[in-house]
GROMACS .gro file of C-alpha atoms in nm:
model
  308
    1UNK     CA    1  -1.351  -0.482   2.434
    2UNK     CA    2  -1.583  -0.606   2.172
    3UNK     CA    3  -1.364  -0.703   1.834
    4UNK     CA    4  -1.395  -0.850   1.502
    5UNK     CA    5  -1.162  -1.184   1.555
    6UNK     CA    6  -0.996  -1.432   1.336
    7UNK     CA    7  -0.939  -1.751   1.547
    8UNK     CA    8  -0.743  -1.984   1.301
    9UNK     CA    9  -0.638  -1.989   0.961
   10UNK     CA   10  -0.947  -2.000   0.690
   11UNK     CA   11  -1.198  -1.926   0.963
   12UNK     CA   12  -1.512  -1.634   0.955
   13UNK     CA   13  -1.414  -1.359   1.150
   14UNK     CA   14  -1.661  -1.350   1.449
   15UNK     CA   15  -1.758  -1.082   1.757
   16UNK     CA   16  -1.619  -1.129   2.082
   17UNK     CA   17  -1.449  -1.027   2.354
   18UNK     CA   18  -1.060  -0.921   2.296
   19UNK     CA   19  -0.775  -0.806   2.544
   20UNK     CA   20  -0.754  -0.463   2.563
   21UNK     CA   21  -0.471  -0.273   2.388
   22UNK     CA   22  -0.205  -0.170   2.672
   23UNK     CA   23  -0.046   0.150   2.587
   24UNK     CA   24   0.334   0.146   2.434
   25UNK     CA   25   0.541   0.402   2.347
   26UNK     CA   26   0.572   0.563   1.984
   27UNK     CA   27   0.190   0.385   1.952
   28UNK     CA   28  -0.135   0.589   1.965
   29UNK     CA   29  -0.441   0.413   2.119
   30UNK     CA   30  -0.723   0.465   1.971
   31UNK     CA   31  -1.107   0.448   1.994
   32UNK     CA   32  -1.260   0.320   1.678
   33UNK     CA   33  -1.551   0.497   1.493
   34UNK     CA   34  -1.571   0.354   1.127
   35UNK     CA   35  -1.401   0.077   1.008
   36UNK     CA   36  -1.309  -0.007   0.691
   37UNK     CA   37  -1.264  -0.346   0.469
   38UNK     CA   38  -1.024  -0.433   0.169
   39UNK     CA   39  -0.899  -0.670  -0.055
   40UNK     CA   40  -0.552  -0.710   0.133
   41UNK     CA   41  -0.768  -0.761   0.440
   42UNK     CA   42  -0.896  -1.037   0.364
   43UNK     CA   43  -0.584  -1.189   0.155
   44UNK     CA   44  -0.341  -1.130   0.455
   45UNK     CA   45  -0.590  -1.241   0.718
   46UNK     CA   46  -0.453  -1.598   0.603
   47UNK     CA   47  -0.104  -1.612   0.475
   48UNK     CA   48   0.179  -1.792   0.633
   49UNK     CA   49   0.299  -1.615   0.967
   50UNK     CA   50  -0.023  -1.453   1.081
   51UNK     CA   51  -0.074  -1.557   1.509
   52UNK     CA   52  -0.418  -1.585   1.586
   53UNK     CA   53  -0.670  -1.520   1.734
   54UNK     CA   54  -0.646  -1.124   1.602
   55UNK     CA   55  -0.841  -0.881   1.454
   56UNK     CA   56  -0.912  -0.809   1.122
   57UNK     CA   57  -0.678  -0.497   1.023
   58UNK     CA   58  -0.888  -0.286   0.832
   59UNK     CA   59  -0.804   0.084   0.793
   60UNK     CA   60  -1.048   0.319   0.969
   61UNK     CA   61  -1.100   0.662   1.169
   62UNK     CA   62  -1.170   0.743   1.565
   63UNK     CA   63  -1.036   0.920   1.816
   64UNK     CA   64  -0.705   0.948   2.009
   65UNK     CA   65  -0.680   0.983   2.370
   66UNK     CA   66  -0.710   1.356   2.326
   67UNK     CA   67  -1.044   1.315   2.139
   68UNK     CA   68  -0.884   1.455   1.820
   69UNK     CA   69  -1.027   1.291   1.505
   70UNK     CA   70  -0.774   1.058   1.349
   71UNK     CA   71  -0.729   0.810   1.025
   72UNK     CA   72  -0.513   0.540   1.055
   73UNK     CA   73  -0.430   0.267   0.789
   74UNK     CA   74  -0.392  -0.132   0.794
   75UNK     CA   75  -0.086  -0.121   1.002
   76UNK     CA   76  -0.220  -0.138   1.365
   77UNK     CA   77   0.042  -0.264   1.629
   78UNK     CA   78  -0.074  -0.728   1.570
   79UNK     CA   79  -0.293  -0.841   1.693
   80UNK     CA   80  -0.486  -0.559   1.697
   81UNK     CA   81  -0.698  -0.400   1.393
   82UNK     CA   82  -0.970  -0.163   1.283
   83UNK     CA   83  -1.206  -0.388   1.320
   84UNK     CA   84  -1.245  -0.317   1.717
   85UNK     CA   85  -1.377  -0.076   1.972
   86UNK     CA   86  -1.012  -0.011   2.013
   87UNK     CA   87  -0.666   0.001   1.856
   88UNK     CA   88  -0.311   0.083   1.874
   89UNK     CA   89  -0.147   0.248   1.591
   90UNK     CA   90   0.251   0.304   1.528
   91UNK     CA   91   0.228   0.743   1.575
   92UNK     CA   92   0.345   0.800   1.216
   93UNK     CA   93   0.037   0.656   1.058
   94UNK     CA   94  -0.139   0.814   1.266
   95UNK     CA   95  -0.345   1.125   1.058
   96UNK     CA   96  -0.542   1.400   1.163
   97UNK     CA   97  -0.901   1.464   0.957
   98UNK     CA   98  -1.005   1.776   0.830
   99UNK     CA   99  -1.342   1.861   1.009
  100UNK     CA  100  -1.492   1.884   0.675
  101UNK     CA  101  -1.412   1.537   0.539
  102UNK     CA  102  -1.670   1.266   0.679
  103UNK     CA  103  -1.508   0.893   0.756
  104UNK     CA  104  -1.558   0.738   0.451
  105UNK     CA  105  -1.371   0.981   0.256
  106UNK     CA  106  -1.119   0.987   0.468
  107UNK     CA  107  -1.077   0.599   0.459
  108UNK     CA  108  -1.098   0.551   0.070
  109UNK     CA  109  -0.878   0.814   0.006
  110UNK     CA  110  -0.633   0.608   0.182
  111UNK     CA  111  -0.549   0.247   0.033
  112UNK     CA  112  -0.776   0.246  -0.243
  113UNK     CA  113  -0.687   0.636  -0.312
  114UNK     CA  114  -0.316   0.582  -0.288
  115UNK     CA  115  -0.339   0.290  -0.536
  116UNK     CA  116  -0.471   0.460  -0.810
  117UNK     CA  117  -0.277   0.830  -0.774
  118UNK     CA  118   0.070   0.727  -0.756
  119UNK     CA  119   0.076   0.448  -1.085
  120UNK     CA  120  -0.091   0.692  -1.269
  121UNK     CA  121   0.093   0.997  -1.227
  122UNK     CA  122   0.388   0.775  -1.281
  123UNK     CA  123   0.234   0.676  -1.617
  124UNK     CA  124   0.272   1.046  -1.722
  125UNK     CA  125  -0.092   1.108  -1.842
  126UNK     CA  126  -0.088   1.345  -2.147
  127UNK     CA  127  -0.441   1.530  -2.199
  128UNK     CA  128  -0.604   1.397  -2.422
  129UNK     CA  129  -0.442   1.019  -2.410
  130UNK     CA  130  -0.695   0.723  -2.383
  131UNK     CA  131  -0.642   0.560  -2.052
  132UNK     CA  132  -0.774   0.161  -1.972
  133UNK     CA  133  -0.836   0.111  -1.578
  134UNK     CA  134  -0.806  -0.330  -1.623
  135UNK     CA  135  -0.995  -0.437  -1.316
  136UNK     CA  136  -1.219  -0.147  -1.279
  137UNK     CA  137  -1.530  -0.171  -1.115
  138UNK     CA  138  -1.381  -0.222  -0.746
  139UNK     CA  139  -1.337   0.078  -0.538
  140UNK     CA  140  -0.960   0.124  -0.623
  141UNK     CA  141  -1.089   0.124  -0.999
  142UNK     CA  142  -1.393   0.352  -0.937
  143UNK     CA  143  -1.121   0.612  -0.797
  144UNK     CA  144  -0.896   0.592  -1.127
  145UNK     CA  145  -1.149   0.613  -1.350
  146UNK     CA  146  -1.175   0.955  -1.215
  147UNK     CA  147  -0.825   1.030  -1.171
  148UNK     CA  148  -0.722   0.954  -1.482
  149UNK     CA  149  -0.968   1.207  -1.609
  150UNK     CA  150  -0.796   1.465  -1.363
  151UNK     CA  151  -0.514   1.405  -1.479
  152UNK     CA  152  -0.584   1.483  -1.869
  153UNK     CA  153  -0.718   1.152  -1.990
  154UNK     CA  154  -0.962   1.179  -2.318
  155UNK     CA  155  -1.106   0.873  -2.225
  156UNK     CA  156  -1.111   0.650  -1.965
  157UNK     CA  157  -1.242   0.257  -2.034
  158UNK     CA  158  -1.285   0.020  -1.728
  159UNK     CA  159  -1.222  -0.328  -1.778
  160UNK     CA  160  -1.428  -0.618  -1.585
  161UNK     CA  161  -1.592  -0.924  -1.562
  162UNK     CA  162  -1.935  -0.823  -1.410
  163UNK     CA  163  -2.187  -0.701  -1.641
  164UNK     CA  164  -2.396  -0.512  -1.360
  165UNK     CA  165  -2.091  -0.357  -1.187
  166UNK     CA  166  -1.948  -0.200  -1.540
  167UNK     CA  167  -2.315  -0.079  -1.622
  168UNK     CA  168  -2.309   0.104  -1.301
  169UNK     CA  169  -2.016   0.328  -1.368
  170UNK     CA  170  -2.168   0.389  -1.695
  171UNK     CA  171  -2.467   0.519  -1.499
  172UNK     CA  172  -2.265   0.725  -1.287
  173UNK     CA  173  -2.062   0.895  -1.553
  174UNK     CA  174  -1.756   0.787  -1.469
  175UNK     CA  175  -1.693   0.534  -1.755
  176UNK     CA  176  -1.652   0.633  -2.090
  177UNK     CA  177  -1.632   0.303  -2.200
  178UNK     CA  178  -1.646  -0.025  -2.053
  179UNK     CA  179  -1.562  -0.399  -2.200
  180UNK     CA  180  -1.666  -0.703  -2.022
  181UNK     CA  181  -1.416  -0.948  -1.981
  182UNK     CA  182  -1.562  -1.342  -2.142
  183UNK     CA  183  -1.196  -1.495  -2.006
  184UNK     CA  184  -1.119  -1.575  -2.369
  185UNK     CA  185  -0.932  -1.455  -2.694
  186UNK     CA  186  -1.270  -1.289  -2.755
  187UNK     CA  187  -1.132  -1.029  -2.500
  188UNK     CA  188  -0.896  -0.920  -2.742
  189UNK     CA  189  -1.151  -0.773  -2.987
  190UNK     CA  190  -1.397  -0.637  -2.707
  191UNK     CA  191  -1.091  -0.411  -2.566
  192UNK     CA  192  -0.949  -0.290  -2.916
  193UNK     CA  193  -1.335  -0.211  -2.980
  194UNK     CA  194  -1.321   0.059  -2.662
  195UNK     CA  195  -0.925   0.120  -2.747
  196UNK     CA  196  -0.960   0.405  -3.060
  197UNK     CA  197  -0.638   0.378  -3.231
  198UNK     CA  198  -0.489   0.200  -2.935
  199UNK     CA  199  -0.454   0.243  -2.536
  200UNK     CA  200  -0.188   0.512  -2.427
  201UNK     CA  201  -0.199   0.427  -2.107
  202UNK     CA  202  -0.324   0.083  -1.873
  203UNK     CA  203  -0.333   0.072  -1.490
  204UNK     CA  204  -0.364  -0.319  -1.450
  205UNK     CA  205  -0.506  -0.436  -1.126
  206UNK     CA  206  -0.531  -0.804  -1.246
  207UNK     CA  207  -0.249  -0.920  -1.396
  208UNK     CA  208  -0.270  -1.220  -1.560
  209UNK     CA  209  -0.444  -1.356  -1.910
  210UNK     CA  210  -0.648  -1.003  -1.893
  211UNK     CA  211  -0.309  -0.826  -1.879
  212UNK     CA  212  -0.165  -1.022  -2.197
  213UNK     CA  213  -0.524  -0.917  -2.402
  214UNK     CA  214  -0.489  -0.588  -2.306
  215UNK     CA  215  -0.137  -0.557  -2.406
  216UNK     CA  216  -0.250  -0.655  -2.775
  217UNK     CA  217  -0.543  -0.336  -2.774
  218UNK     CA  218  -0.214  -0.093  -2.657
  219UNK     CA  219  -0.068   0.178  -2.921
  220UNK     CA  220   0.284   0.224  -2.942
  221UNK     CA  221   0.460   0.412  -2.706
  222UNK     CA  222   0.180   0.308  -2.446
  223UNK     CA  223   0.245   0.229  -2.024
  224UNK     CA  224   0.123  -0.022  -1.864
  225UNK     CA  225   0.143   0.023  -1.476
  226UNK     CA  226   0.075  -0.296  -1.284
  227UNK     CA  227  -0.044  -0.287  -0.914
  228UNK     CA  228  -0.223  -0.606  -0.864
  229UNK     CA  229  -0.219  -0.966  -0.943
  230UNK     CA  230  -0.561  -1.116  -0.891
  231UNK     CA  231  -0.579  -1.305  -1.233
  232UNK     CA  232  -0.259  -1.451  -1.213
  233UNK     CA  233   0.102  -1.359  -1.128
  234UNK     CA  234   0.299  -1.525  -1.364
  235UNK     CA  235   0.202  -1.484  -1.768
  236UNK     CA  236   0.342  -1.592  -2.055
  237UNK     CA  237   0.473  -1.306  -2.252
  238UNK     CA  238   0.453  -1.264  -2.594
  239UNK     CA  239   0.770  -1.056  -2.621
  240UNK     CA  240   0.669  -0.900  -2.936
  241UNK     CA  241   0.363  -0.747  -2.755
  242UNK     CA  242   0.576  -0.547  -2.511
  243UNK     CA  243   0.838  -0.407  -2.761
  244UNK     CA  244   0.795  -0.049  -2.795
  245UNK     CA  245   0.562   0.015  -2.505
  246UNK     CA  246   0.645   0.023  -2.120
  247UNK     CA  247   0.592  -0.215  -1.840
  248UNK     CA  248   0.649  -0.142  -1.536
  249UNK     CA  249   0.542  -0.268  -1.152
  250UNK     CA  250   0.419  -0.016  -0.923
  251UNK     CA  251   0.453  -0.052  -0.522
  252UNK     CA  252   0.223   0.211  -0.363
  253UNK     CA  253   0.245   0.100   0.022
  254UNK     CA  254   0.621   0.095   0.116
  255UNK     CA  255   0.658   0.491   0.102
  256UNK     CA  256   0.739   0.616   0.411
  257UNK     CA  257   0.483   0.727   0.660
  258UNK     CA  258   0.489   1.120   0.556
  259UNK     CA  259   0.532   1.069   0.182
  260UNK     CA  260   0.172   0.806   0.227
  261UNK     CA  261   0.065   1.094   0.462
  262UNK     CA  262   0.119   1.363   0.203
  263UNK     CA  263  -0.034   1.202  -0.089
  264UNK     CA  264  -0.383   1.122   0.180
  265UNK     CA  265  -0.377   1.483   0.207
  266UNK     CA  266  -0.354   1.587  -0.163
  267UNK     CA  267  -0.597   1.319  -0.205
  268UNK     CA  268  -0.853   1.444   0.025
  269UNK     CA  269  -0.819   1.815  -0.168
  270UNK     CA  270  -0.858   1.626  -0.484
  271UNK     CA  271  -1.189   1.452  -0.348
  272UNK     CA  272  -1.385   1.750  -0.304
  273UNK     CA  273  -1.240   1.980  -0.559
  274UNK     CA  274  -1.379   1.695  -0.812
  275UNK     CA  275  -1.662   1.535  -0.619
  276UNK     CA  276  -1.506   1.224  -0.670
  277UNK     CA  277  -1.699   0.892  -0.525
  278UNK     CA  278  -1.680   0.522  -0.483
  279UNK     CA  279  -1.977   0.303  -0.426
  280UNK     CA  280  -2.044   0.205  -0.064
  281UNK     CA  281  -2.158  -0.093   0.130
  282UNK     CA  282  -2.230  -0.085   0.488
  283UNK     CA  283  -2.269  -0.353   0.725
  284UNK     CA  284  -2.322  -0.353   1.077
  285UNK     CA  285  -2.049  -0.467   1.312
  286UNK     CA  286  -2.250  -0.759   1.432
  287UNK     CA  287  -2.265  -0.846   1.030
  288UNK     CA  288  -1.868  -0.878   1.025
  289UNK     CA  289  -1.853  -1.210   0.854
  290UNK     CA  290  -2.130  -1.113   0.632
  291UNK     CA  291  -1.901  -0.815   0.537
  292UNK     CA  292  -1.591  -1.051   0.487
  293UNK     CA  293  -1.772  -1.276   0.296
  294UNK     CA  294  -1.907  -0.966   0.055
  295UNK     CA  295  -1.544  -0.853   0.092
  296UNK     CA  296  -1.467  -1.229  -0.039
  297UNK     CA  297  -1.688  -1.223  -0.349
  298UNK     CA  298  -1.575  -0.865  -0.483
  299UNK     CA  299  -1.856  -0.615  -0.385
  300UNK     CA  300  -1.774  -0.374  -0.640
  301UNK     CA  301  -1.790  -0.123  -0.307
  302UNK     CA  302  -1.641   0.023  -0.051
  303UNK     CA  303  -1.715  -0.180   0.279
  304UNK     CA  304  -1.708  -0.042   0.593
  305UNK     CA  305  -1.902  -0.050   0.948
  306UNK     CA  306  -1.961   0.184   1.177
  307UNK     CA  307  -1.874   0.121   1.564
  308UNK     CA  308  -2.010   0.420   1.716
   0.00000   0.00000   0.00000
């Protein structure tokens, strides 16, 4: 089969031929339609313990061997992915789709989706409460911008460092505020200028020096729900900054399969009940490594190729 393949740490991803998946029990082989690309995709492409050559992992939707229409998510059976004519899935991530929901929808309501529900019904979202998305013009951002609304936010105020991206999703509506990030003190003053009398709520994608800013433009009483850590993992805390206001880490993956599979469902509800939408970029699948390299740089979209 034709695949998307990684050869050896720090390399492009290129097309080629690939060993077939071989069928194995409790796994569902499946043939690929769409394929879509992530931030984790490209992070854990490289880290210690990855075999190669293999596929890029990708999330995506196709067709089992009884040509029902299925998601699946980045957990394909190694070394196989997404990013192929075929895969092999563990059965419990495998999902049917709704006939109604195309294969985009179904794959950003998955990672991205996830993400952004869970931290911020955690957070406890009062109506009315002002709500900062830190990190928001990516597609996981895009999607709780919208949620938090759903969820009874006043105001939501997306947080980044490109200009263009944050004009965009005042153009679309979905912003009611945005502050672009200098990477300075300055940063302070631009987010308490969006923040009213403070931030009730902040889902921080970032981490990092953007996280400790953002922490001085918070109200009392506020939650801050960290899910990512793309500034920075480790910050220097200014204790007094944290007292009366709630930090807490947020792990959205390591559900099991039918809680994940239950929350993709609710999702996909939520998706057309409020026509929410991402930005999307699509490549071809001869463009792979033009899509990881997009993928590389932050596209402020959803990637994704179709294989059929």
């Amino acid at each position: 089969m034709k695949a998307a393949v990684i050869n050896e740490r720090g390399a492009l991803p290129v097309i080629q031929d690939f060993k077939d998946p071989a069928p194995q029990e409790g796994s569902v082989l499946i043939n690929v339609d769409t394929a879509g690309l992530g931030g984790w995709d490209v992070l854990g492409a490289y880290r210690l313990g990855v075999e190669y050559p293999c596929v890029i992992r990708g999330e995506g939707v196709g067709r089992n061997a009884e040509g029902t229409r299925v998601y699946f998510g980045e957990r394909s059976v190694l070394p196989f992915g997404a990013w192929a004519e075929k895969t092999l899935v563990p059965a419990e991530e495998v999902w049917e789709v709704p006939d109604h929901i195309d294969d985009r929808t179904a794959i950003t309501m998955g990672i991205a989706a996830t993400g952004a529900l869970v931290p911020l019904e955690a957070a406890n979202i009062k109506q009315g409460e002002t709500v900062l998305i830190l990190g928001g013009t990516g597609t996981l951002g895009q999607i709780a911008l919208q949620l938090a609304r759903y969820l009874g936010a006043g105001k939501v105020v997306a947080a980044g460092r490109s200009a263009k991206a944050l004009a965009r999703l005042t153009e679309r509506g979905i912003a009611d505020g945005v502050v672009c990030l200098k990477g300075d003190e300055s940063d302070i003053q631009a987010l308490k200028s969006e923040a009213g009398e403070g931030y009730d709520v902040v889902l921080d994608l970032v981490c990092g020096q953007p996280l400790l800013y953002a922490l001085k433009a918070c109200r009392w009483g506020a939650r801050i729900m960290t899910i990512g850590t793309g500034a920075g993992r480790q910050i220097n805390l200014d204790i007094a900054d944290l007292l009366f206001k709630t930090l807490s880490c947020i792990g959205t993956g390591q559900r099991p399969p039918a809680d994940r599979q239950k929350i993709w469902q609710r999702l996909l509800k939520i998706s057309q009940e409020q026509n929410i939408t991402v930005d999307y970029s699509e490549f071809s699948f001869s463009d792979t490594s033009d899509a990881w390299q997009a993928q590389q740089a932050g596209p402020h979209a959803k990637i994704y190729a179709k294989l059929k």
